[in-house]
PDB file of C-alpha atoms in Angstrom:
ATOM      1  CA  MET A  14      -7.012 -27.196 -17.393  1.00  0.00           C
ATOM      2  CA  PRO A  15     -10.554 -26.547 -18.957  1.00  0.00           C
ATOM      3  CA  VAL A  16     -12.831 -29.631 -19.058  1.00  0.00           C
ATOM      4  CA  ASP A  17     -15.997 -29.291 -21.287  1.00  0.00           C
ATOM      5  CA  GLY A  18     -15.616 -25.330 -20.490  1.00  0.00           C
ATOM      6  CA  ARG A  19     -15.354 -25.330 -17.001  1.00  0.00           C
ATOM      7  CA  VAL A  20     -12.198 -25.408 -15.191  1.00  0.00           C
ATOM      8  CA  THR A  21     -10.738 -28.071 -12.881  1.00  0.00           C
ATOM      9  CA  GLY A  22      -8.000 -28.663 -10.508  1.00  0.00           C
ATOM     10  CA  GLU A  23      -8.407 -25.815  -9.403  1.00  0.00           C
ATOM     11  CA  TRP A  24      -8.090 -25.822  -5.487  1.00  0.00           C
ATOM     12  CA  PRO A  25      -4.031 -25.368  -5.419  1.00  0.00           C
ATOM     13  CA  TYR A  26      -4.372 -22.479  -6.820  1.00  0.00           C
ATOM     14  CA  VAL A  27      -6.807 -20.926  -4.330  1.00  0.00           C
ATOM     15  CA  ILE A  28      -5.183 -22.301  -1.821  1.00  0.00           C
ATOM     16  CA  ALA A  29      -1.795 -20.764  -2.976  1.00  0.00           C
ATOM     17  CA  SER A  30      -3.581 -17.240  -3.473  1.00  0.00           C
ATOM     18  CA  TYR A  31      -4.714 -17.308   0.071  1.00  0.00           C
ATOM     19  CA  VAL A  32      -1.502 -18.425   1.486  1.00  0.00           C
ATOM     20  CA  VAL A  33       0.767 -15.735  -0.535  1.00  0.00           C
ATOM     21  CA  THR A  34      -2.159 -12.986   0.702  1.00  0.00           C
ATOM     22  CA  TRP A  35      -1.105 -13.955   4.417  1.00  0.00           C
ATOM     23  CA  VAL A  36       2.697 -13.997   3.691  1.00  0.00           C
ATOM     24  CA  VAL A  37       2.870 -10.733   2.337  1.00  0.00           C
ATOM     25  CA  PHE A  38       0.650  -9.342   4.734  1.00  0.00           C
ATOM     26  CA  ALA A  39       2.847 -10.925   7.724  1.00  0.00           C
ATOM     27  CA  ALA A  40       6.021  -9.836   6.069  1.00  0.00           C
ATOM     28  CA  TYR A  41       4.826  -6.549   5.525  1.00  0.00           C
ATOM     29  CA  ALA A  42       3.492  -5.901   9.046  1.00  0.00           C
ATOM     30  CA  PHE A  43       6.985  -7.604  10.229  1.00  0.00           C
ATOM     31  CA  HIS A  44       8.535  -4.635   8.326  1.00  0.00           C
ATOM     32  CA  THR A  45       6.088  -2.208   9.712  1.00  0.00           C
ATOM     33  CA  TRP A  46       6.965  -3.353  13.404  1.00  0.00           C
ATOM     34  CA  ARG A  47      10.494  -3.397  12.934  1.00  0.00           C
ATOM     35  CA  ALA A  48      10.640   0.124  12.016  1.00  0.00           C
ATOM     36  CA  TRP A  49       8.542   1.117  14.442  1.00  0.00           C
ATOM     37  CA  SER A  50      10.353  -0.462  17.357  1.00  0.00           C
ATOM     38  CA  GLU A  51      13.690   0.909  16.087  1.00  0.00           C
ATOM     39  CA  ALA A  52      11.741   4.328  16.828  1.00  0.00           C
ATOM     40  CA  ALA A  53      10.409   3.511  20.002  1.00  0.00           C
ATOM     41  CA  ARG A  54      13.959   2.535  20.791  1.00  0.00           C
ATOM     42  CA  SER A  55      15.494   5.523  20.026  1.00  0.00           C
ATOM     43  CA  ALA A  56      13.457   7.320  22.130  1.00  0.00           C
ATOM     44  CA  ASP A  57      14.526   5.928  25.209  1.00  0.00           C
ATOM     45  CA  ARG A  58      17.556   6.679  24.633  1.00  0.00           C
ATOM     46  CA  PRO A  59      18.731   8.772  27.167  1.00  0.00           C
ATOM     47  CA  GLU A  60      20.742  12.041  27.018  1.00  0.00           C
ATOM     48  CA  PRO A  61      24.179  12.127  26.740  1.00  0.00           C
TER      49      PRO A  61
ATOM     50  CA  MET B   8      11.886  25.884  -7.547  1.00  0.00           C
ATOM     51  CA  SER B   9      12.334  27.663  -3.814  1.00  0.00           C
ATOM     52  CA  SER B  10      13.640  25.228  -1.171  1.00  0.00           C
ATOM     53  CA  VAL B  11      11.418  23.531   1.179  1.00  0.00           C
ATOM     54  CA  THR B  12      11.262  25.275   4.865  1.00  0.00           C
ATOM     55  CA  MET B  13       9.654  23.214   6.956  1.00  0.00           C
ATOM     56  CA  PRO B  14       8.199  24.836  10.066  1.00  0.00           C
ATOM     57  CA  GLU B  15       9.811  21.808  12.345  1.00  0.00           C
ATOM     58  CA  SER B  16      13.335  22.921  10.774  1.00  0.00           C
ATOM     59  CA  ARG B  17      13.386  26.121  12.066  1.00  0.00           C
ATOM     60  CA  PRO B  18      16.856  27.107  13.707  1.00  0.00           C
ATOM     61  CA  ASP B  19      14.891  28.934  16.385  1.00  0.00           C
ATOM     62  CA  ARG B  20      13.434  25.952  17.579  1.00  0.00           C
ATOM     63  CA  GLY B  21      16.544  24.414  18.201  1.00  0.00           C
ATOM     64  CA  ALA B  22      17.310  24.762  21.949  1.00  0.00           C
ATOM     65  CA  ALA B  23      13.605  24.150  22.646  1.00  0.00           C
ATOM     66  CA  ALA B  24      14.203  20.556  20.776  1.00  0.00           C
ATOM     67  CA  ALA B  25      17.013  19.490  22.508  1.00  0.00           C
ATOM     68  CA  ALA B  26      15.334  19.590  25.676  1.00  0.00           C
ATOM     69  CA  GLU B  27      12.056  18.285  24.131  1.00  0.00           C
ATOM     70  CA  PRO B  28      10.863  14.487  25.289  1.00  0.00           C
ATOM     71  CA  ILE B  29       9.321  12.549  22.280  1.00  0.00           C
ATOM     72  CA  ALA B  30       6.499  10.039  23.021  1.00  0.00           C
ATOM     73  CA  ARG B  31       6.472   6.889  21.576  1.00  0.00           C
ATOM     74  CA  PRO B  32       4.869   6.470  18.516  1.00  0.00           C
ATOM     75  CA  LYS B  33       1.278   5.232  19.158  1.00  0.00           C
ATOM     76  CA  VAL B  34      -0.240   2.017  17.475  1.00  0.00           C
ATOM     77  CA  PRO B  35      -4.117   2.227  16.351  1.00  0.00           C
ATOM     78  CA  TRP B  36      -4.477  -0.938  17.982  1.00  0.00           C
ATOM     79  CA  TRP B  37      -8.215  -0.383  17.282  1.00  0.00           C
ATOM     80  CA  LEU B  38      -7.566  -0.428  13.597  1.00  0.00           C
ATOM     81  CA  VAL B  39      -5.195  -3.262  13.318  1.00  0.00           C
ATOM     82  CA  GLY B  40      -7.712  -5.389  14.959  1.00  0.00           C
ATOM     83  CA  LEU B  41     -10.482  -4.339  12.541  1.00  0.00           C
ATOM     84  CA  ALA B  42      -8.203  -5.133   9.870  1.00  0.00           C
ATOM     85  CA  PHE B  43      -7.250  -8.231  10.957  1.00  0.00           C
ATOM     86  CA  GLY B  44     -10.714  -9.180  12.192  1.00  0.00           C
ATOM     87  CA  THR B  45     -12.663  -8.193   8.486  1.00  0.00           C
ATOM     88  CA  LEU B  46      -9.668 -10.167   7.064  1.00  0.00           C
ATOM     89  CA  VAL B  47     -10.298 -13.109   8.696  1.00  0.00           C
ATOM     90  CA  SER B  48     -13.906 -13.374   8.502  1.00  0.00           C
ATOM     91  CA  GLY B  49     -14.165 -11.747   5.110  1.00  0.00           C
ATOM     92  CA  GLN B  50     -12.245 -14.885   3.754  1.00  0.00           C
ATOM     93  CA  VAL B  51     -14.758 -17.147   6.089  1.00  0.00           C
ATOM     94  CA  VAL B  52     -17.253 -15.326   4.074  1.00  0.00           C
ATOM     95  CA  GLY B  53     -16.353 -15.964   1.059  1.00  0.00           C
ATOM     96  CA  PHE B  54     -15.858 -19.008   1.275  1.00  0.00           C
ATOM     97  CA  LEU B  55     -19.147 -19.826   2.588  1.00  0.00           C
ATOM     98  CA  THR B  56     -21.494 -17.998   1.127  1.00  0.00           C
ATOM     99  CA  SER B  57     -19.951 -18.385  -2.767  1.00  0.00           C
ATOM    100  CA  GLU B  58     -21.004 -21.704  -4.905  1.00  0.00           C
ATOM    101  CA  PRO B  59     -18.582 -22.219  -7.692  1.00  0.00           C
ATOM    102  CA  ASP B  60     -18.646 -20.311 -10.655  1.00  0.00           C
ATOM    103  CA  ARG B  61     -19.745 -21.819 -14.249  1.00  0.00           C
ATOM    104  CA  ASP B  62     -16.757 -21.500 -15.698  1.00  0.00           C
ATOM    105  CA  MET B  63     -13.955 -20.854 -13.267  1.00  0.00           C
ATOM    106  CA  GLY B  64     -15.260 -23.410 -10.314  1.00  0.00           C
ATOM    107  CA  HIS B  65     -13.868 -22.481  -6.959  1.00  0.00           C
ATOM    108  CA  LEU B  66     -11.383 -20.166  -8.462  1.00  0.00           C
ATOM    109  CA  GLN B  67     -13.583 -17.436  -8.543  1.00  0.00           C
ATOM    110  CA  LYS B  68     -12.764 -16.894  -4.758  1.00  0.00           C
ATOM    111  CA  ILE B  69      -9.275 -15.909  -5.930  1.00  0.00           C
ATOM    112  CA  MET B  70     -11.388 -12.739  -6.617  1.00  0.00           C
ATOM    113  CA  TYR B  71     -11.943 -11.993  -3.039  1.00  0.00           C
ATOM    114  CA  VAL B  72      -8.178 -11.206  -2.340  1.00  0.00           C
ATOM    115  CA  HIS B  73      -7.189 -10.152  -6.099  1.00  0.00           C
ATOM    116  CA  VAL B  74     -10.218  -7.725  -6.451  1.00  0.00           C
ATOM    117  CA  PRO B  75      -9.656  -5.735  -3.361  1.00  0.00           C
ATOM    118  CA  ALA B  76      -5.716  -5.888  -3.054  1.00  0.00           C
ATOM    119  CA  ALA B  77      -6.167  -3.859  -6.325  1.00  0.00           C
ATOM    120  CA  TRP B  78      -8.792  -1.305  -4.615  1.00  0.00           C
ATOM    121  CA  ALA B  79      -6.861  -0.735  -1.800  1.00  0.00           C
ATOM    122  CA  SER B  80      -3.814   0.162  -3.881  1.00  0.00           C
ATOM    123  CA  PHE B  81      -5.795   2.523  -6.140  1.00  0.00           C
ATOM    124  CA  ILE B  82      -6.693   4.386  -2.621  1.00  0.00           C
ATOM    125  CA  ALA B  83      -3.094   4.125  -1.720  1.00  0.00           C
ATOM    126  CA  PHE B  84      -1.959   6.116  -4.550  1.00  0.00           C
ATOM    127  CA  PHE B  85      -5.148   8.430  -4.566  1.00  0.00           C
ATOM    128  CA  ILE B  86      -3.332   9.268  -0.889  1.00  0.00           C
ATOM    129  CA  VAL B  87      -0.241   9.776  -2.749  1.00  0.00           C
ATOM    130  CA  PHE B  88      -1.616  12.147  -5.396  1.00  0.00           C
ATOM    131  CA  TRP B  89      -3.193  14.064  -2.646  1.00  0.00           C
ATOM    132  CA  ALA B  90      -0.055  14.181  -0.393  1.00  0.00           C
ATOM    133  CA  SER B  91       2.277  14.653  -3.314  1.00  0.00           C
ATOM    134  CA  VAL B  92       0.273  17.660  -4.762  1.00  0.00           C
ATOM    135  CA  THR B  93       0.454  18.989  -0.953  1.00  0.00           C
ATOM    136  CA  VAL B  94       4.170  18.799  -0.879  1.00  0.00           C
ATOM    137  CA  LEU B  95       4.651  20.648  -3.989  1.00  0.00           C
ATOM    138  CA  TRP B  96       2.347  23.335  -3.470  1.00  0.00           C
ATOM    139  CA  LYS B  97       2.263  24.316   0.410  1.00  0.00           C
ATOM    140  CA  ARG B  98       6.015  22.709   1.118  1.00  0.00           C
ATOM    141  CA  ASN B  99       4.400  20.358   3.885  1.00  0.00           C
ATOM    142  CA  GLU B 100       6.872  18.322   6.004  1.00  0.00           C
ATOM    143  CA  ARG B 101       4.338  15.996   7.645  1.00  0.00           C
ATOM    144  CA  ALA B 102       2.410  15.501   3.692  1.00  0.00           C
ATOM    145  CA  ASP B 103       6.065  14.183   2.276  1.00  0.00           C
ATOM    146  CA  LEU B 104       5.821  11.738   5.344  1.00  0.00           C
ATOM    147  CA  LEU B 105       1.947  10.558   4.672  1.00  0.00           C
ATOM    148  CA  ASN B 106       3.480  10.307   0.537  1.00  0.00           C
ATOM    149  CA  ALA B 107       5.735   7.727   1.696  1.00  0.00           C
ATOM    150  CA  ALA B 108       3.975   5.421   3.606  1.00  0.00           C
ATOM    151  CA  ALA B 109       1.009   5.814   1.154  1.00  0.00           C
ATOM    152  CA  ALA B 110       3.493   4.774  -1.707  1.00  0.00           C
ATOM    153  CA  GLU B 111       5.009   1.623   0.074  1.00  0.00           C
ATOM    154  CA  ALA B 112       1.684   0.302   1.041  1.00  0.00           C
ATOM    155  CA  GLY B 113       0.303   0.965  -2.409  1.00  0.00           C
ATOM    156  CA  ALA B 114       3.855  -1.003  -4.069  1.00  0.00           C
ATOM    157  CA  VAL B 115       2.717  -3.760  -1.882  1.00  0.00           C
ATOM    158  CA  LEU B 116      -0.436  -3.902  -2.635  1.00  0.00           C
ATOM    159  CA  THR B 117      -0.047  -3.892  -6.530  1.00  0.00           C
ATOM    160  CA  GLY B 118       2.976  -6.568  -6.248  1.00  0.00           C
ATOM    161  CA  LEU B 119       0.311  -8.766  -4.511  1.00  0.00           C
ATOM    162  CA  THR B 120      -2.246  -7.891  -7.099  1.00  0.00           C
ATOM    163  CA  LEU B 121       0.163  -8.763  -9.918  1.00  0.00           C
ATOM    164  CA  VAL B 122       1.087 -12.115  -7.789  1.00  0.00           C
ATOM    165  CA  LEU B 123      -2.594 -13.138  -7.309  1.00  0.00           C
ATOM    166  CA  GLY B 124      -3.617 -12.362 -10.562  1.00  0.00           C
ATOM    167  CA  SER B 125      -0.960 -14.378 -12.136  1.00  0.00           C
ATOM    168  CA  ILE B 126      -1.985 -17.186 -10.362  1.00  0.00           C
ATOM    169  CA  TRP B 127      -5.414 -16.541 -11.068  1.00  0.00           C
ATOM    170  CA  GLY B 128      -4.152 -16.220 -15.060  1.00  0.00           C
ATOM    171  CA  ARG B 129      -2.396 -19.807 -15.205  1.00  0.00           C
ATOM    172  CA  PRO B 130      -5.493 -21.866 -14.826  1.00  0.00           C
ATOM    173  CA  THR B 131      -7.992 -19.771 -16.738  1.00  0.00           C
ATOM    174  CA  TRP B 132      -5.750 -18.089 -19.379  1.00  0.00           C
ATOM    175  CA  GLY B 133      -2.978 -21.055 -19.742  1.00  0.00           C
ATOM    176  CA  VAL B 134      -0.458 -18.585 -18.758  1.00  0.00           C
ATOM    177  CA  TRP B 135       1.136 -17.204 -15.920  1.00  0.00           C
ATOM    178  CA  TRP B 136       1.632 -13.613 -17.391  1.00  0.00           C
ATOM    179  CA  THR B 137       0.819 -12.184 -20.768  1.00  0.00           C
ATOM    180  CA  TRP B 138       1.656  -8.439 -22.510  1.00  0.00           C
ATOM    181  CA  ASP B 139      -2.011  -7.373 -21.920  1.00  0.00           C
ATOM    182  CA  ALA B 140      -2.768  -3.835 -21.422  1.00  0.00           C
ATOM    183  CA  ARG B 141      -4.197  -4.676 -17.937  1.00  0.00           C
ATOM    184  CA  LEU B 142      -1.392  -6.155 -16.550  1.00  0.00           C
ATOM    185  CA  THR B 143       1.239  -4.379 -18.647  1.00  0.00           C
ATOM    186  CA  SER B 144      -0.375  -1.218 -17.069  1.00  0.00           C
ATOM    187  CA  THR B 145      -0.015  -2.517 -13.697  1.00  0.00           C
ATOM    188  CA  ALA B 146       3.224  -3.535 -13.798  1.00  0.00           C
ATOM    189  CA  VAL B 147       4.107  -0.133 -14.844  1.00  0.00           C
ATOM    190  CA  LEU B 148       2.464   1.187 -11.878  1.00  0.00           C
ATOM    191  CA  PHE B 149       4.527  -0.849  -9.768  1.00  0.00           C
ATOM    192  CA  LEU B 150       7.601  -0.380 -11.523  1.00  0.00           C
ATOM    193  CA  VAL B 151       6.918   3.751 -11.143  1.00  0.00           C
ATOM    194  CA  PHE B 152       6.368   3.157  -7.079  1.00  0.00           C
ATOM    195  CA  VAL B 153       9.332   0.609  -6.808  1.00  0.00           C
ATOM    196  CA  GLY B 154      11.077   3.508  -8.556  1.00  0.00           C
ATOM    197  CA  PHE B 155       9.972   6.307  -5.725  1.00  0.00           C
ATOM    198  CA  LEU B 156      10.969   4.289  -2.943  1.00  0.00           C
ATOM    199  CA  ALA B 157      14.232   3.867  -4.717  1.00  0.00           C
ATOM    200  CA  LEU B 158      14.427   7.664  -5.451  1.00  0.00           C
ATOM    201  CA  ARG B 159      13.559   8.217  -1.739  1.00  0.00           C
ATOM    202  CA  ALA B 160      16.345   5.634  -0.484  1.00  0.00           C
ATOM    203  CA  LEU B 161      18.721   7.133  -2.739  1.00  0.00           C
ATOM    204  CA  THR B 162      18.469  10.929  -2.055  1.00  0.00           C
ATOM    205  CA  ASP B 163      20.161  11.940   1.239  1.00  0.00           C
ATOM    206  CA  ASP B 164      18.660  15.979   0.813  1.00  0.00           C
ATOM    207  CA  PRO B 165      15.476  15.681   2.657  1.00  0.00           C
ATOM    208  CA  GLU B 166      13.886  19.002   0.360  1.00  0.00           C
ATOM    209  CA  ARG B 167      15.412  17.344  -3.066  1.00  0.00           C
ATOM    210  CA  ARG B 168      13.879  13.978  -1.835  1.00  0.00           C
ATOM    211  CA  ALA B 169      10.096  15.820  -0.871  1.00  0.00           C
ATOM    212  CA  ARG B 170      10.133  17.186  -4.144  1.00  0.00           C
ATOM    213  CA  TRP B 171      11.244  14.740  -6.561  1.00  0.00           C
ATOM    214  CA  SER B 172       9.240  11.797  -4.938  1.00  0.00           C
ATOM    215  CA  ALA B 173       5.746  14.252  -4.723  1.00  0.00           C
ATOM    216  CA  ALA B 174       6.644  14.602  -8.941  1.00  0.00           C
ATOM    217  CA  VAL B 175       7.074  10.731  -9.496  1.00  0.00           C
ATOM    218  CA  GLY B 176       4.168  10.058  -6.965  1.00  0.00           C
ATOM    219  CA  ILE B 177       1.881  12.312  -9.296  1.00  0.00           C
ATOM    220  CA  LEU B 178       3.053  10.808 -12.539  1.00  0.00           C
ATOM    221  CA  GLY B 179       2.361   7.150 -11.067  1.00  0.00           C
ATOM    222  CA  ALA B 180      -0.983   8.487  -9.791  1.00  0.00           C
ATOM    223  CA  LEU B 181      -1.951   9.364 -13.021  1.00  0.00           C
ATOM    224  CA  ASN B 182      -1.116   6.153 -14.349  1.00  0.00           C
ATOM    225  CA  VAL B 183      -4.273   4.729 -12.001  1.00  0.00           C
ATOM    226  CA  PRO B 184      -7.064   5.632 -14.342  1.00  0.00           C
ATOM    227  CA  ILE B 185      -5.213   4.304 -17.296  1.00  0.00           C
ATOM    228  CA  VAL B 186      -4.923   1.019 -15.113  1.00  0.00           C
ATOM    229  CA  TYR B 187      -8.716   0.866 -14.113  1.00  0.00           C
ATOM    230  CA  MET B 188      -9.704   1.906 -17.983  1.00  0.00           C
ATOM    231  CA  SER B 189      -7.546  -0.231 -19.858  1.00  0.00           C
ATOM    232  CA  VAL B 190     -10.339  -3.228 -19.892  1.00  0.00           C
ATOM    233  CA  LYS B 191     -12.112  -0.960 -21.906  1.00  0.00           C
ATOM    234  CA  TRP B 192      -9.913   0.976 -23.994  1.00  0.00           C
ATOM    235  CA  TRP B 193      -7.922  -1.768 -25.329  1.00  0.00           C
ATOM    236  CA  ARG B 194      -9.475  -5.418 -26.170  1.00  0.00           C
ATOM    237  CA  THR B 195      -7.725  -7.573 -23.571  1.00  0.00           C
ATOM    238  CA  LEU B 196      -7.702 -11.005 -22.178  1.00  0.00           C
ATOM    239  CA  HIS B 197      -8.605  -9.289 -18.666  1.00  0.00           C
ATOM    240  CA  GLN B 198     -12.196  -9.602 -17.961  1.00  0.00           C
ATOM    241  CA  LEU B 199     -14.049  -6.257 -17.550  1.00  0.00           C
ATOM    242  CA  GLN B 200     -13.805  -4.589 -13.876  1.00  0.00           C
ATOM    243  CA  SER B 201     -15.354  -6.277 -11.162  1.00  0.00           C
ATOM    244  CA  SER B 202     -17.409  -4.521  -9.084  1.00  0.00           C
ATOM    245  CA  PRO B 203     -20.664  -5.654  -7.141  1.00  0.00           C
ATOM    246  CA  SER B 204     -22.637  -4.202  -9.900  1.00  0.00           C
ATOM    247  CA  THR B 205     -21.128  -6.598 -12.492  1.00  0.00           C
ATOM    248  CA  VAL B 206     -20.418  -9.582 -10.369  1.00  0.00           C
ATOM    249  CA  ASP B 207     -23.302 -12.527  -9.632  1.00  0.00           C
ATOM    250  CA  ALA B 208     -25.460 -11.339  -6.542  1.00  0.00           C
ATOM    251  CA  ASP B 209     -23.794 -14.487  -4.661  1.00  0.00           C
ATOM    252  CA  TYR B 210     -20.179 -13.047  -4.619  1.00  0.00           C
ATOM    253  CA  VAL B 211     -21.579  -9.164  -3.750  1.00  0.00           C
ATOM    254  CA  LEU B 212     -21.110  -9.675   0.642  1.00  0.00           C
ATOM    255  CA  GLY B 213     -18.005 -11.553   0.042  1.00  0.00           C
ATOM    256  CA  LEU B 214     -16.420  -9.012  -2.648  1.00  0.00           C
ATOM    257  CA  ARG B 215     -17.740  -5.953  -0.440  1.00  0.00           C
ATOM    258  CA  TRP B 216     -16.736  -7.546   3.001  1.00  0.00           C
ATOM    259  CA  ASN B 217     -13.005  -8.284   1.869  1.00  0.00           C
ATOM    260  CA  ALA B 218     -13.133  -4.782   0.141  1.00  0.00           C
ATOM    261  CA  PHE B 219     -13.475  -3.430   3.831  1.00  0.00           C
ATOM    262  CA  ALA B 220     -10.951  -5.594   4.890  1.00  0.00           C
ATOM    263  CA  PHE B 221      -8.435  -4.297   2.568  1.00  0.00           C
ATOM    264  CA  ALA B 222      -9.238  -0.823   3.189  1.00  0.00           C
ATOM    265  CA  PHE B 223      -8.759  -1.433   6.842  1.00  0.00           C
ATOM    266  CA  ALA B 224      -5.544  -3.311   6.495  1.00  0.00           C
ATOM    267  CA  LEU B 225      -4.228  -0.099   4.370  1.00  0.00           C
ATOM    268  CA  ALA B 226      -5.430   2.473   6.733  1.00  0.00           C
ATOM    269  CA  ALA B 227      -3.481   0.327   9.442  1.00  0.00           C
ATOM    270  CA  PHE B 228      -0.494   0.033   7.622  1.00  0.00           C
ATOM    271  CA  VAL B 229      -0.284   3.857   6.544  1.00  0.00           C
ATOM    272  CA  THR B 230      -0.854   5.042  10.094  1.00  0.00           C
ATOM    273  CA  ILE B 231       1.400   2.897  11.822  1.00  0.00           C
ATOM    274  CA  ARG B 232       3.940   3.901   9.063  1.00  0.00           C
ATOM    275  CA  TYR B 233       3.609   7.754   8.797  1.00  0.00           C
ATOM    276  CA  ARG B 234       3.750   7.993  12.673  1.00  0.00           C
ATOM    277  CA  THR B 235       6.666   6.021  12.751  1.00  0.00           C
ATOM    278  CA  ALA B 236       8.310   8.429  10.130  1.00  0.00           C
ATOM    279  CA  LEU B 237       7.102  11.309  11.970  1.00  0.00           C
ATOM    280  CA  PHE B 238       8.562  10.171  15.166  1.00  0.00           C
ATOM    281  CA  ALA B 239      11.731   9.332  13.556  1.00  0.00           C
ATOM    282  CA  LEU B 240      11.678  12.877  12.215  1.00  0.00           C
ATOM    283  CA  ALA B 241      11.316  13.991  15.531  1.00  0.00           C
ATOM    284  CA  ALA B 242      14.300  11.995  17.027  1.00  0.00           C
ATOM    285  CA  ASP B 243      16.776  12.672  14.402  1.00  0.00           C
ATOM    286  CA  ARG B 244      15.820  16.632  15.114  1.00  0.00           C
ATOM    287  CA  ARG B 245      16.285  16.246  18.809  1.00  0.00           C
ATOM    288  CA  ALA B 246      19.807  14.467  18.106  1.00  0.00           C
ATOM    289  CA  GLU B 247      20.988  17.236  15.990  1.00  0.00           C
ATOM    290  CA  ALA B 248      19.770  19.724  18.795  1.00  0.00           C
ATOM    291  CA  ARG B 249      21.714  17.921  21.357  1.00  0.00           C
ATOM    292  CA  ALA B 250      24.810  17.750  18.852  1.00  0.00           C
ATOM    293  CA  LEU B 251      24.620  21.252  18.393  1.00  0.00           C
ATOM    294  CA  ALA B 252      24.065  21.856  22.051  1.00  0.00           C
ATOM    295  CA  GLY B 253      27.117  20.109  22.685  1.00  0.00           C
ATOM    296  CA  GLY B 254      29.030  22.139  20.189  1.00  0.00           C
ATOM    297  CA  SER B 255      28.166  25.300  21.596  1.00  0.00           C
ATOM    298  CA  THR B 256      28.961  24.644  25.436  1.00  0.00           C
ATOM    299  CA  ASP B 257      32.579  23.153  23.742  1.00  0.00           C
ATOM    300  CA  ALA B 258      33.239  26.164  21.962  1.00  0.00           C
ATOM    301  CA  ARG B 259      32.628  28.543  25.198  1.00  0.00           C
TER     302      ARG B 259
END
């Protein structure tokens, strides 16, 4: 909370923002990789 | 409106498509490496070069992820706008796949922008959320693109899916200038737009570096999602062509 106009106790919020950013990027990268590997698997499927 | 006739879906290509081998979708590793490298180094540069802000202290460092995420989402929605117009105007199938890839990445980045803004708002404004013009218009933008993705997931007919999602894409992208200008058009709790010309000189390098990092990450995600979708479409066509070829053999 602000003390004399200056915010204090800011580090938990700063750390949380960077952690959230990396978690979102990692989750989206995983989702992208899963779609890619699914597609790559179907390329390898032999002709019936 | 006439139907979309995509070049790849012409029936005369059926026999050739059944036999065509499909190359695996290529991952642009150089772009992935560039995005990862600039993201890590950009955050290190941001932490090392910026002094605590007079009023916000170290909370200012949230700017290096919040603002670039918002800018990158705007780039994504610019791509959506261009691709949507191309789909409606030229009936281009590849533009439809690019549209979906950019909209998905844009929705992820807009969601991230909202969450980061909320984390920044709590210690500075005292609330996680308020119905401020900037926050509300960004939330509307996010919901429009969640709707875009839901619409694509629920529509089976590819031609209808392409047309409808292009219409929603244009509608959503038109919201971007409203989001950007909301802090000037209405009296808001949110500060004016942050840019290298409006922030302290100490913060310019970190802001620019991270803006490029997020843009590279966006480019990497959109490229991979687009190539994957293109490949999946080719694989579907081949399976369809093989089924048709098998059916005609059985009929003889």
